[in-house]
Amino acid sequence: MTSQDEIHHHHHQHKNVPYTKSSFAILLAAFSSLAGWFFGYDQGVTGGIVVMSSFKNDFCIGVYANASVCDLPVAALPADYRRFIVLFTLLYNLGCFIGAIFISSFVAEKYGRRAIIFTSASLFLIGTLIVILPPGGSKKIMILILIGRIIEGTGVGCSSFSCPLYASEIAPTNLRGMLSGFMQMTVVAGLFAANVVNFLIQNHKWGWRLSNGIILIAPITIMIGIFFCPETPRWLFKNKNRESAEKSLQRIRKIENVTAELDAIANAIEEEGNQRSITELFTTKKMLQRLGVGMAVHFLAQTSGINVVFTFGGIIYESILGKGIVSLLILSSANMLSTIPALFLFDRLGRRKLLIVGALGMVVGHFVAATVFAIGCDVIKTSINGTIVNEQIISCLPSFGISMLVFTVIFVCFFAISWGPIPWIYAAEIFPLNIRARAVSITTGSSWFTCIMISYALELIAPLGIHGVFYLFSSLCLLAAVVVYFFCPETTGVLLENIEREFDNFHWKNRTIIQVLRTSCQRIYKKNG
């Protein structure tokens, strides 16, 4: 996304860049976005496999407890087994953080965009093989599998940085927004595909291994296909020479005269040469404000509860409806169908408006789902010294369980049209060109770091209850709407060079609610004075 904005900036200075044939660029962007399947598929598959009998047979039965205990609702599962499930997700997110912050930018700058795409696919392939090949049944094997999850996550973290970067650098200006959206589409498509696969093979004796193994088609395809893709002209210009960049651009654009676009790239690279120190992000008030906003939108996107719904939703709805995998399939279908119109809405309605509306819609979804559970489900709570340590669901009225699922679907739909795609776009738009790469790297890292913390959500079910967790996320979604209202100016339709002016004119003290309260207090003071 960083480079997308850089070239977009210079598009306003170089309007004579010719309109060109786009089919090859579209093909390249679509190919690079296959890495989105890594994140989407893994997120979807994890939520389903943890409720499969094959997974329980390998990691719970005979390791932590017998079959009857391992089939209990989530809060009643053995604590050590529940902790393994948490680590299965947490260490994956830790790997994503490592890949996004410490590996991707180094490899992409030093060895090229194709190199980091190949690296991300290789790491995901190696990690997945470590996860699915060892036999279950012992704690030592489980440690090896958790190491594999870190490696898997590292590959995903690298791809989350590199693939949108590659797509934006090879895309023609008139298609850059659409092609950058390919990654989001492949993420949700991968999530949906994972739940379809889980549904079809949930009862197979190797079910969880097969579900994880099928995704290996994507990294193998990328590792082979990337050798047939050109390096981006921008990287070649910066690290090789103009002639190499020209040949690559001619191949991508399918025309001979690419001088104007090469000049735009040259100007962008020259401006980058004046890049500020990363310490300026933390020492300059204006930059610190924007860094806070960029990190906040990523943080609030993750604390909305979306990853908990898809990662642990299978366990939760298995306890409520007895159909965890089917519930995940319904939720992922809603996510995919809602993402399609989102690609067109955020440029027409605006980032800020969609973020606020989306957050309020998510509040309703979570709040009603939690209330339905509290009213319609009977539970037995076990406490030690006044502290609740277990909550076992005895029964949920079918209509209440279905209603809870419906409102979770509503939550997912509002997320998909707003907090799914927009934080990644918004955080890349609000920084000046000569510091944007470093700033976006930090905001991306904050997203994965938040995912690590959210991985502990399963442990909150015992003390808070399922409805308590949903109420918590509802409150955080309300906080998201408040933060956007007071601190996030609109960036849609604003030239990148004018973003700073938008932030200068946008202050929380000038928001309508604050103005009304301030005016009312002044009137009361004058009246009593």
Short mmCIF file of C-alpha atoms in Angstrom, two decimals:
data_model
loop_
_atom_site.label_atom_id
_atom_site.label_comp_id
_atom_site.label_asym_id
_atom_site.label_seq_id
_atom_site.Cartn_x
_atom_site.Cartn_y
_atom_site.Cartn_z
CA MET A 1 0.00 0.00 0.00
CA THR A 2 2.89 2.30 0.65
CA SER A 3 4.09 2.30 -2.93
CA GLN A 4 0.55 2.54 -4.23
CA ASP A 5 0.25 5.91 -2.54
CA GLU A 6 3.69 7.05 -3.68
CA ILE A 7 2.94 6.53 -7.35
CA HIS A 8 -0.60 7.85 -6.89
CA HIS A 9 0.97 11.02 -5.50
CA HIS A 10 3.07 11.47 -8.59
CA HIS A 11 0.18 10.67 -10.87
CA HIS A 12 -1.11 14.15 -10.06
CA GLN A 13 2.20 15.54 -11.26
CA HIS A 14 2.46 13.31 -14.35
CA LYS A 15 -0.94 13.19 -15.94
CA ASN A 16 0.63 12.38 -19.30
CA VAL A 17 1.34 8.77 -18.26
CA PRO A 18 -0.41 6.94 -21.11
CA TYR A 19 -3.37 4.66 -20.66
CA THR A 20 -2.09 1.17 -21.39
CA LYS A 21 -3.22 -2.38 -21.83
CA SER A 22 -3.92 -3.77 -18.40
CA SER A 23 -4.58 -7.49 -18.83
CA PHE A 24 -1.04 -8.61 -17.90
CA ALA A 25 -0.92 -6.29 -14.88
CA ILE A 26 -4.28 -7.63 -13.72
CA LEU A 27 -2.98 -11.18 -14.11
CA LEU A 28 0.15 -10.37 -12.09
CA ALA A 29 -1.85 -8.68 -9.33
CA ALA A 30 -4.28 -11.59 -9.16
CA PHE A 31 -1.39 -14.05 -8.99
CA SER A 32 0.44 -12.20 -6.22
CA SER A 33 -2.77 -11.91 -4.22
CA LEU A 34 -2.93 -15.71 -3.96
CA ALA A 35 -0.92 -15.24 -0.78
CA GLY A 36 -4.06 -13.79 0.74
CA TRP A 37 -5.29 -17.37 0.86
CA PHE A 38 -2.61 -18.09 3.48
CA PHE A 39 -4.14 -15.78 6.06
CA GLY A 40 -7.79 -16.26 5.14
CA TYR A 41 -7.63 -20.03 4.79
CA ASP A 42 -5.61 -20.56 7.97
CA GLN A 43 -7.94 -18.36 9.99
CA GLY A 44 -10.97 -20.21 8.66
CA VAL A 45 -9.53 -23.69 8.96
CA THR A 46 -8.35 -23.21 12.56
CA GLY A 47 -11.83 -22.35 13.81
CA GLY A 48 -13.19 -25.60 12.38
CA ILE A 49 -10.46 -28.14 13.04
CA VAL A 50 -10.42 -27.55 16.81
CA VAL A 51 -13.92 -29.06 17.04
CA MET A 52 -13.12 -32.03 14.77
CA SER A 53 -12.92 -35.48 16.34
CA SER A 54 -9.58 -36.07 14.59
CA PHE A 55 -8.05 -33.03 16.33
CA LYS A 56 -9.41 -34.05 19.73
CA ASN A 57 -8.15 -37.61 19.20
CA ASP A 58 -4.62 -36.35 18.54
CA PHE A 59 -4.32 -33.63 21.18
CA CYS A 60 -6.89 -34.13 23.93
CA ILE A 61 -7.98 -37.75 24.29
CA GLY A 62 -5.23 -39.73 25.98
CA VAL A 63 -3.10 -36.62 26.44
CA TYR A 64 -5.16 -34.47 28.80
CA ALA A 65 -8.37 -36.43 29.43
CA ASN A 66 -10.74 -39.11 28.19
CA ALA A 67 -13.25 -38.81 25.34
CA SER A 68 -16.19 -37.75 27.51
CA VAL A 69 -14.27 -34.81 28.98
CA CYS A 70 -12.81 -33.74 25.62
CA ASP A 71 -16.33 -33.45 24.18
CA LEU A 72 -17.51 -31.01 26.86
CA PRO A 73 -18.38 -27.38 26.00
CA VAL A 74 -15.48 -24.97 25.62
CA ALA A 75 -15.37 -23.59 29.16
CA ALA A 76 -15.45 -27.10 30.62
CA LEU A 77 -12.53 -28.45 28.57
CA PRO A 78 -9.32 -29.37 30.44
CA ALA A 79 -7.38 -26.19 31.16
CA ASP A 80 -4.14 -27.50 29.61
CA TYR A 81 -5.91 -28.52 26.40
CA ARG A 82 -7.69 -25.18 26.20
CA ARG A 83 -4.31 -23.51 26.68
CA PHE A 84 -2.89 -25.55 23.78
CA ILE A 85 -5.70 -24.28 21.54
CA VAL A 86 -4.89 -20.72 22.60
CA LEU A 87 -1.18 -21.25 21.84
CA PHE A 88 -2.10 -22.82 18.50
CA THR A 89 -3.51 -19.40 17.53
CA LEU A 90 -1.30 -17.09 19.61
CA LEU A 91 2.03 -18.41 18.29
CA TYR A 92 0.73 -18.19 14.73
CA ASN A 93 -0.03 -14.50 15.31
CA LEU A 94 3.39 -14.05 16.91
CA GLY A 95 4.92 -15.42 13.71
CA CYS A 96 2.82 -12.97 11.68
CA PHE A 97 4.21 -10.12 13.79
CA ILE A 98 7.79 -11.32 13.30
CA GLY A 99 7.32 -11.69 9.55
CA ALA A 100 5.68 -8.30 9.05
CA ILE A 101 8.10 -6.28 11.22
CA PHE A 102 11.50 -7.98 11.12
CA ILE A 103 11.72 -9.92 7.85
CA SER A 104 9.49 -8.59 5.08
CA SER A 105 10.80 -5.03 4.68
CA PHE A 106 14.45 -6.17 4.86
CA VAL A 107 14.09 -8.88 2.20
CA ALA A 108 11.81 -6.76 -0.01
CA GLU A 109 14.25 -3.83 -0.08
CA LYS A 110 17.49 -5.81 -0.36
CA TYR A 111 16.52 -8.71 -2.63
CA GLY A 112 13.33 -7.55 -4.35
CA ARG A 113 9.56 -7.89 -4.23
CA ARG A 114 9.60 -11.30 -5.91
CA ALA A 115 12.10 -12.55 -3.32
CA ILE A 116 9.87 -11.72 -0.37
CA ILE A 117 6.84 -13.27 -2.07
CA PHE A 118 8.86 -16.46 -2.63
CA THR A 119 10.09 -16.31 0.99
CA SER A 120 6.57 -15.94 2.37
CA ALA A 121 5.33 -18.94 0.38
CA SER A 122 8.36 -21.04 1.40
CA LEU A 123 7.94 -20.28 5.10
CA PHE A 124 4.24 -21.07 5.00
CA LEU A 125 4.93 -24.34 3.16
CA ILE A 126 7.60 -25.44 5.67
CA GLY A 127 5.49 -24.44 8.66
CA THR A 128 2.40 -26.25 7.40
CA LEU A 129 4.35 -29.45 6.76
CA ILE A 130 5.72 -29.34 10.32
CA VAL A 131 2.16 -28.95 11.62
CA ILE A 132 0.41 -31.70 9.65
CA LEU A 133 3.02 -34.48 9.29
CA PRO A 134 3.99 -35.45 12.89
CA PRO A 135 1.68 -37.95 14.61
CA GLY A 136 -0.33 -36.75 17.60
CA GLY A 137 -0.59 -38.27 21.04
CA SER A 138 2.29 -36.69 22.98
CA LYS A 139 3.18 -33.33 24.44
CA LYS A 140 6.61 -33.34 22.73
CA ILE A 141 4.91 -33.58 19.33
CA MET A 142 2.59 -30.77 20.34
CA ILE A 143 5.61 -28.52 21.00
CA LEU A 144 6.92 -29.29 17.51
CA ILE A 145 3.53 -28.43 16.03
CA LEU A 146 3.50 -25.10 17.87
CA ILE A 147 6.92 -24.31 16.38
CA GLY A 148 5.42 -25.05 12.98
CA ARG A 149 2.64 -22.58 13.72
CA ILE A 150 5.21 -19.83 14.35
CA ILE A 151 6.84 -20.55 10.98
CA GLU A 152 3.43 -20.59 9.26
CA GLY A 153 2.61 -17.23 10.78
CA THR A 154 5.95 -15.76 9.72
CA GLY A 155 5.09 -16.62 6.13
CA VAL A 156 1.69 -14.97 6.45
CA GLY A 157 3.20 -11.86 8.04
CA CYS A 158 5.62 -11.54 5.12
CA SER A 159 2.84 -11.96 2.58
CA SER A 160 0.63 -9.35 4.28
CA PHE A 161 3.35 -6.77 3.58
CA SER A 162 4.79 -7.96 0.26
CA CYS A 163 1.86 -8.97 -1.90
CA PRO A 164 -0.10 -5.69 -1.75
CA LEU A 165 3.23 -3.92 -2.31
CA TYR A 166 3.94 -5.92 -5.48
CA ALA A 167 0.41 -5.44 -6.80
CA SER A 168 0.46 -1.68 -6.24
CA GLU A 169 3.86 -1.24 -7.90
CA ILE A 170 2.93 -3.05 -11.11
CA ALA A 171 -0.67 -1.77 -11.40
CA PRO A 172 -1.58 1.03 -13.85
CA THR A 173 -2.85 4.16 -12.13
CA ASN A 174 -6.43 3.80 -13.33
CA LEU A 175 -6.73 0.31 -11.82
CA ARG A 176 -4.57 0.64 -8.73
CA GLY A 177 -7.42 0.80 -6.23
CA MET A 178 -9.20 -2.24 -7.63
CA LEU A 179 -6.04 -4.34 -7.94
CA SER A 180 -4.98 -3.50 -4.39
CA GLY A 181 -8.36 -4.84 -3.28
CA PHE A 182 -7.57 -8.28 -4.71
CA MET A 183 -5.70 -9.18 -1.51
CA GLN A 184 -8.75 -8.52 0.65
CA MET A 185 -10.92 -10.61 -1.65
CA THR A 186 -8.53 -13.58 -1.56
CA VAL A 187 -8.39 -13.40 2.24
CA VAL A 188 -12.16 -13.71 2.60
CA ALA A 189 -12.36 -16.23 -0.24
CA GLY A 190 -9.70 -18.34 1.49
CA LEU A 191 -11.62 -18.15 4.75
CA PHE A 192 -14.80 -19.28 2.99
CA ALA A 193 -12.99 -22.11 1.18
CA ALA A 194 -11.54 -23.35 4.47
CA ASN A 195 -14.97 -23.64 6.02
CA VAL A 196 -16.30 -25.49 2.98
CA VAL A 197 -13.41 -27.96 3.24
CA ASN A 198 -13.94 -28.34 6.99
CA PHE A 199 -17.62 -29.08 6.41
CA LEU A 200 -16.91 -31.73 3.76
CA ILE A 201 -14.22 -33.68 5.63
CA GLN A 202 -15.05 -32.98 9.27
CA ASN A 203 -15.68 -36.67 10.03
CA HIS A 204 -12.61 -38.06 8.25
CA LYS A 205 -10.06 -39.72 10.53
CA TRP A 206 -7.38 -37.38 9.15
CA GLY A 207 -9.79 -34.46 8.91
CA TRP A 208 -7.79 -31.67 10.54
CA ARG A 209 -4.59 -32.67 8.72
CA LEU A 210 -6.30 -32.79 5.33
CA SER A 211 -7.95 -29.42 5.91
CA ASN A 212 -4.58 -27.86 6.70
CA GLY A 213 -2.80 -29.68 3.89
CA ILE A 214 -5.07 -28.61 1.03
CA ILE A 215 -3.86 -25.00 1.26
CA LEU A 216 -0.35 -26.14 0.26
CA ILE A 217 -1.52 -25.84 -3.35
CA ALA A 218 -1.28 -22.03 -3.02
CA PRO A 219 2.34 -21.66 -1.78
CA ILE A 220 3.60 -24.29 -4.23
CA THR A 221 1.88 -22.45 -7.09
CA ILE A 222 3.39 -19.14 -5.96
CA MET A 223 6.90 -20.57 -5.52
CA ILE A 224 6.86 -21.83 -9.10
CA GLY A 225 4.92 -19.01 -10.72
CA ILE A 226 6.91 -16.13 -9.22
CA PHE A 227 9.86 -17.02 -11.45
CA PHE A 228 7.72 -16.13 -14.47
CA CYS A 229 6.72 -12.74 -13.03
CA PRO A 230 8.75 -9.58 -13.67
CA GLU A 231 10.36 -7.67 -10.83
CA THR A 232 8.66 -4.34 -10.15
CA PRO A 233 10.07 -1.39 -12.14
CA ARG A 234 10.29 0.69 -8.99
CA TRP A 235 12.61 -1.76 -7.20
CA LEU A 236 14.75 -2.23 -10.33
CA PHE A 237 15.09 1.52 -10.80
CA LYS A 238 16.15 2.01 -7.21
CA ASN A 239 18.45 -1.02 -6.87
CA LYS A 240 19.63 -1.77 -10.43
CA ASN A 241 19.33 0.85 -13.15
CA ARG A 242 16.85 2.72 -15.34
CA GLU A 243 17.35 0.35 -18.26
CA SER A 244 16.27 -2.70 -16.24
CA ALA A 245 13.26 -0.81 -14.92
CA GLU A 246 12.31 0.27 -18.44
CA LYS A 247 12.39 -3.31 -19.77
CA SER A 248 10.23 -4.53 -16.88
CA LEU A 249 7.72 -1.71 -17.33
CA GLN A 250 7.52 -2.32 -21.08
CA ARG A 251 6.79 -5.98 -20.41
CA ILE A 252 4.08 -5.16 -17.88
CA ARG A 253 2.44 -2.34 -19.86
CA LYS A 254 2.82 -4.02 -23.27
CA ILE A 255 4.02 -0.76 -24.88
CA GLU A 256 7.41 0.68 -25.82
CA ASN A 257 7.05 4.29 -24.65
CA VAL A 258 7.05 4.29 -20.85
CA THR A 259 9.21 7.38 -20.36
CA ALA A 260 6.61 9.42 -18.50
CA GLU A 261 5.91 6.70 -15.95
CA LEU A 262 9.63 6.08 -15.49
CA ASP A 263 10.08 9.79 -14.78
CA ALA A 264 7.34 9.59 -12.15
CA ILE A 265 9.11 6.66 -10.51
CA ALA A 266 12.42 8.55 -10.61
CA ASN A 267 10.89 11.56 -8.88
CA ALA A 268 9.32 9.37 -6.20
CA ILE A 269 12.64 7.68 -5.48
CA GLU A 270 14.43 11.04 -5.37
CA GLU A 271 11.93 12.33 -2.82
CA GLU A 272 12.40 9.18 -0.76
CA GLY A 273 16.09 10.06 -0.58
CA ASN A 274 15.10 12.81 1.83
CA GLN A 275 13.50 10.30 4.19
CA ARG A 276 13.27 11.42 7.78
CA SER A 277 14.52 9.49 10.77
CA ILE A 278 12.12 7.01 12.30
CA THR A 279 12.56 8.83 15.62
CA GLU A 280 10.63 11.76 14.12
CA LEU A 281 7.51 9.60 14.29
CA PHE A 282 7.80 9.63 18.06
CA THR A 283 9.22 13.11 18.66
CA THR A 284 7.15 15.31 16.33
CA LYS A 285 3.67 16.09 17.63
CA LYS A 286 2.01 15.98 14.19
CA MET A 287 3.61 12.66 13.27
CA LEU A 288 2.92 11.19 16.70
CA GLN A 289 -0.74 12.13 16.32
CA ARG A 290 -1.01 10.36 12.97
CA LEU A 291 0.93 7.36 14.19
CA GLY A 292 -1.52 7.10 17.08
CA VAL A 293 -4.47 7.29 14.69
CA GLY A 294 -2.96 4.69 12.35
CA MET A 295 -2.23 2.28 15.18
CA ALA A 296 -5.64 2.94 16.74
CA VAL A 297 -7.64 1.96 13.66
CA HIS A 298 -5.66 -1.28 13.36
CA PHE A 299 -5.99 -1.97 17.09
CA LEU A 300 -9.75 -1.35 17.09
CA ALA A 301 -10.26 -3.48 13.98
CA GLN A 302 -8.79 -6.46 15.82
CA THR A 303 -10.51 -5.75 19.16
CA SER A 304 -13.86 -5.77 17.35
CA GLY A 305 -13.79 -9.53 17.92
CA ILE A 306 -13.66 -10.61 14.28
CA ASN A 307 -10.76 -13.02 14.73
CA VAL A 308 -12.35 -14.51 17.84
CA VAL A 309 -15.56 -15.14 15.88
CA PHE A 310 -13.72 -17.00 13.12
CA THR A 311 -10.96 -18.64 15.17
CA PHE A 312 -12.98 -19.74 18.21
CA GLY A 313 -16.48 -19.46 16.73
CA GLY A 314 -16.48 -23.17 15.93
CA ILE A 315 -15.99 -24.05 19.60
CA ILE A 316 -18.51 -21.44 20.78
CA TYR A 317 -21.29 -22.41 18.38
CA GLU A 318 -20.58 -26.10 18.83
CA SER A 319 -21.48 -25.49 22.49
CA ILE A 320 -24.59 -23.46 21.62
CA LEU A 321 -26.03 -25.13 18.51
CA GLY A 322 -24.07 -28.37 18.25
CA LYS A 323 -23.05 -27.29 14.72
CA GLY A 324 -19.79 -25.38 15.00
CA ILE A 325 -18.50 -26.04 11.49
CA VAL A 326 -21.84 -25.24 9.82
CA SER A 327 -22.02 -21.99 11.80
CA LEU A 328 -18.55 -21.00 10.61
CA LEU A 329 -19.54 -21.76 7.02
CA ILE A 330 -22.52 -19.41 7.35
CA LEU A 331 -20.37 -16.67 8.91
CA SER A 332 -17.63 -16.93 6.28
CA SER A 333 -20.24 -16.84 3.49
CA ALA A 334 -21.61 -13.59 4.91
CA ASN A 335 -18.09 -12.22 5.16
CA MET A 336 -17.25 -12.98 1.53
CA LEU A 337 -20.54 -11.69 0.09
CA SER A 338 -20.29 -8.45 2.08
CA THR A 339 -16.71 -7.78 1.03
CA ILE A 340 -17.61 -7.49 -2.67
CA PRO A 341 -19.68 -4.27 -2.35
CA ALA A 342 -17.13 -2.94 0.15
CA LEU A 343 -14.57 -2.61 -2.65
CA PHE A 344 -16.81 0.03 -4.25
CA LEU A 345 -18.34 1.66 -1.15
CA PHE A 346 -15.29 3.03 0.63
CA ASP A 347 -14.35 5.26 -2.31
CA ARG A 348 -17.92 6.50 -2.77
CA LEU A 349 -19.21 6.94 0.78
CA GLY A 350 -15.92 7.76 2.46
CA ARG A 351 -13.62 6.02 4.94
CA ARG A 352 -14.74 7.94 8.02
CA LYS A 353 -18.48 7.51 7.49
CA LEU A 354 -18.17 3.78 6.79
CA LEU A 355 -15.97 3.24 9.85
CA ILE A 356 -18.50 4.93 12.13
CA VAL A 357 -21.54 3.20 10.61
CA GLY A 358 -19.72 -0.13 10.59
CA ALA A 359 -18.70 0.19 14.24
CA LEU A 360 -22.26 1.01 15.34
CA GLY A 361 -23.60 -1.93 13.35
CA MET A 362 -21.07 -4.20 15.04
CA VAL A 363 -22.16 -2.88 18.44
CA VAL A 364 -25.74 -3.96 17.69
CA GLY A 365 -24.66 -7.38 16.43
CA HIS A 366 -22.52 -8.20 19.47
CA PHE A 367 -24.89 -6.69 22.02
CA VAL A 368 -28.03 -8.47 20.80
CA ALA A 369 -26.15 -11.78 20.41
CA ALA A 370 -24.89 -11.50 24.00
CA THR A 371 -28.35 -10.61 25.32
CA VAL A 372 -29.97 -13.50 23.46
CA PHE A 373 -27.45 -15.90 24.99
CA ALA A 374 -27.98 -14.49 28.48
CA ILE A 375 -31.76 -14.93 28.19
CA GLY A 376 -32.06 -18.17 26.24
CA CYS A 377 -29.22 -20.40 27.48
CA ASP A 378 -29.01 -22.24 30.80
CA VAL A 379 -25.56 -22.57 32.33
CA ILE A 380 -23.97 -23.98 35.46
CA LYS A 381 -21.14 -21.89 36.91
CA THR A 382 -18.42 -23.33 39.12
CA SER A 383 -16.50 -20.97 41.39
CA ILE A 384 -13.53 -21.27 43.74
CA ASN A 385 -13.26 -18.70 46.52
CA GLY A 386 -15.83 -16.56 44.76
CA THR A 387 -14.02 -16.63 41.39
CA ILE A 388 -15.83 -18.28 38.46
CA VAL A 389 -13.53 -20.88 36.93
CA ASN A 390 -15.96 -22.77 34.72
CA GLU A 391 -19.21 -22.21 32.85
CA GLN A 392 -20.88 -25.25 31.34
CA ILE A 393 -23.76 -24.75 28.91
CA ILE A 394 -26.60 -27.12 29.73
CA SER A 395 -29.00 -26.10 26.99
CA CYS A 396 -29.91 -23.27 24.63
CA LEU A 397 -33.36 -22.93 23.14
CA PRO A 398 -32.94 -23.55 19.38
CA SER A 399 -34.61 -20.27 18.43
CA PHE A 400 -32.29 -18.35 20.74
CA GLY A 401 -29.20 -20.13 19.42
CA ILE A 402 -30.19 -19.36 15.83
CA SER A 403 -30.96 -15.75 16.75
CA MET A 404 -27.51 -15.41 18.29
CA LEU A 405 -25.96 -16.71 15.07
CA VAL A 406 -28.06 -14.30 12.97
CA PHE A 407 -26.83 -11.28 14.91
CA THR A 408 -23.26 -12.53 14.71
CA VAL A 409 -23.77 -12.63 10.93
CA ILE A 410 -24.93 -8.99 11.13
CA PHE A 411 -21.74 -8.15 13.02
CA VAL A 412 -19.63 -9.86 10.34
CA CYS A 413 -21.42 -8.01 7.50
CA PHE A 414 -20.82 -4.61 9.08
CA PHE A 415 -17.18 -5.52 9.69
CA ALA A 416 -16.67 -6.64 6.10
CA ILE A 417 -17.85 -3.34 4.60
CA SER A 418 -15.85 -1.17 6.97
CA TRP A 419 -13.27 -2.33 9.50
CA GLY A 420 -12.08 -5.20 7.30
CA PRO A 421 -10.52 -3.28 4.39
CA ILE A 422 -10.46 0.38 5.47
CA PRO A 423 -7.82 0.40 8.28
CA TRP A 424 -5.19 -0.90 5.85
CA ILE A 425 -6.04 1.84 3.34
CA TYR A 426 -6.49 4.65 5.87
CA ALA A 427 -3.24 4.00 7.73
CA ALA A 428 -1.29 4.18 4.46
CA GLU A 429 -2.91 7.46 3.39
CA ILE A 430 -2.28 9.62 6.43
CA PHE A 431 1.54 9.73 6.43
CA PRO A 432 3.87 11.91 4.32
CA LEU A 433 5.58 10.13 1.45
CA ASN A 434 9.10 10.37 2.84
CA ILE A 435 8.21 8.58 6.09
CA ARG A 436 5.29 6.43 4.98
CA ALA A 437 7.09 3.08 4.61
CA ARG A 438 8.39 3.06 8.17
CA ALA A 439 5.12 4.33 9.59
CA VAL A 440 3.00 1.74 7.78
CA SER A 441 5.35 -1.00 8.95
CA ILE A 442 4.72 0.06 12.56
CA THR A 443 0.93 0.28 12.13
CA THR A 444 0.89 -3.14 10.46
CA GLY A 445 2.90 -4.56 13.33
CA SER A 446 0.40 -3.11 15.80
CA SER A 447 -2.34 -5.07 14.03
CA TRP A 448 -0.54 -8.39 14.43
CA PHE A 449 0.48 -7.56 18.01
CA THR A 450 -3.18 -6.97 18.85
CA CYS A 451 -3.99 -10.35 17.30
CA ILE A 452 -1.55 -11.92 19.75
CA MET A 453 -3.38 -10.36 22.70
CA ILE A 454 -6.82 -11.27 21.33
CA SER A 455 -5.70 -14.91 21.14
CA TYR A 456 -6.24 -15.04 24.90
CA ALA A 457 -9.97 -14.40 24.42
CA LEU A 458 -10.79 -18.10 24.82
CA GLU A 459 -9.45 -17.92 28.37
CA LEU A 460 -11.94 -15.11 29.12
CA ILE A 461 -14.94 -17.37 28.52
CA ALA A 462 -14.57 -19.13 31.87
CA PRO A 463 -14.62 -15.99 34.09
CA LEU A 464 -16.83 -13.77 31.88
CA GLY A 465 -19.07 -16.30 30.16
CA ILE A 466 -19.79 -16.32 26.43
CA HIS A 467 -22.23 -13.44 26.75
CA GLY A 468 -19.70 -11.47 28.80
CA VAL A 469 -17.10 -11.79 26.04
CA PHE A 470 -19.63 -10.58 23.44
CA TYR A 471 -20.60 -7.64 25.68
CA LEU A 472 -16.91 -6.76 26.00
CA PHE A 473 -16.44 -6.70 22.23
CA SER A 474 -19.64 -4.67 21.84
CA SER A 475 -18.16 -2.03 24.16
CA LEU A 476 -14.90 -1.99 22.20
CA CYS A 477 -16.83 -1.50 18.93
CA LEU A 478 -18.59 1.49 20.49
CA LEU A 479 -15.19 2.83 21.49
CA ALA A 480 -14.10 2.43 17.85
CA ALA A 481 -16.96 4.65 16.65
CA VAL A 482 -16.08 7.30 19.25
CA VAL A 483 -12.38 7.29 18.33
CA VAL A 484 -13.12 7.69 14.62
CA TYR A 485 -15.62 10.49 15.28
CA PHE A 486 -13.20 12.54 17.37
CA PHE A 487 -9.79 11.74 15.89
CA CYS A 488 -10.04 10.52 12.27
CA PRO A 489 -10.51 13.10 9.48
CA GLU A 490 -11.92 12.05 6.11
CA THR A 491 -9.28 11.16 3.49
CA THR A 492 -11.51 10.07 0.61
CA GLY A 493 -11.03 12.35 -2.38
CA VAL A 494 -8.26 14.31 -0.65
CA LEU A 495 -4.96 14.61 -2.50
CA LEU A 496 -2.17 13.02 -0.53
CA GLU A 497 -0.31 16.32 -0.39
CA ASN A 498 -3.36 17.87 1.34
CA ILE A 499 -3.74 15.22 4.06
CA GLU A 500 -1.61 17.26 6.45
CA ARG A 501 -3.99 20.19 6.05
CA GLU A 502 -6.93 17.93 6.88
CA PHE A 503 -5.27 16.88 10.14
CA ASP A 504 -4.39 20.49 10.96
CA ASN A 505 -8.04 21.55 10.54
CA PHE A 506 -9.44 18.49 12.31
CA HIS A 507 -9.34 18.64 16.10
CA TRP A 508 -11.36 16.69 18.65
CA LYS A 509 -12.36 19.92 20.41
CA ASN A 510 -14.10 21.06 17.22
CA ARG A 511 -16.33 17.98 16.89
CA THR A 512 -20.07 18.69 16.95
CA ILE A 513 -20.81 16.98 20.28
CA ILE A 514 -18.02 18.85 22.05
CA GLN A 515 -19.16 22.13 20.51
CA VAL A 516 -22.74 21.55 21.70
CA LEU A 517 -21.63 20.67 25.23
CA ARG A 518 -19.26 23.63 25.37
CA THR A 519 -21.94 26.05 24.13
CA SER A 520 -24.48 24.67 26.62
CA CYS A 521 -22.05 25.02 29.52
CA GLN A 522 -21.23 28.58 28.48
CA ARG A 523 -24.94 29.48 28.37
CA ILE A 524 -25.57 27.95 31.79
CA TYR A 525 -22.55 29.77 33.21
CA LYS A 526 -23.70 33.12 31.79
CA LYS A 527 -27.27 32.54 33.03
CA ASN A 528 -26.13 31.72 36.56
CA GLY A 529 -23.44 34.37 36.47
#
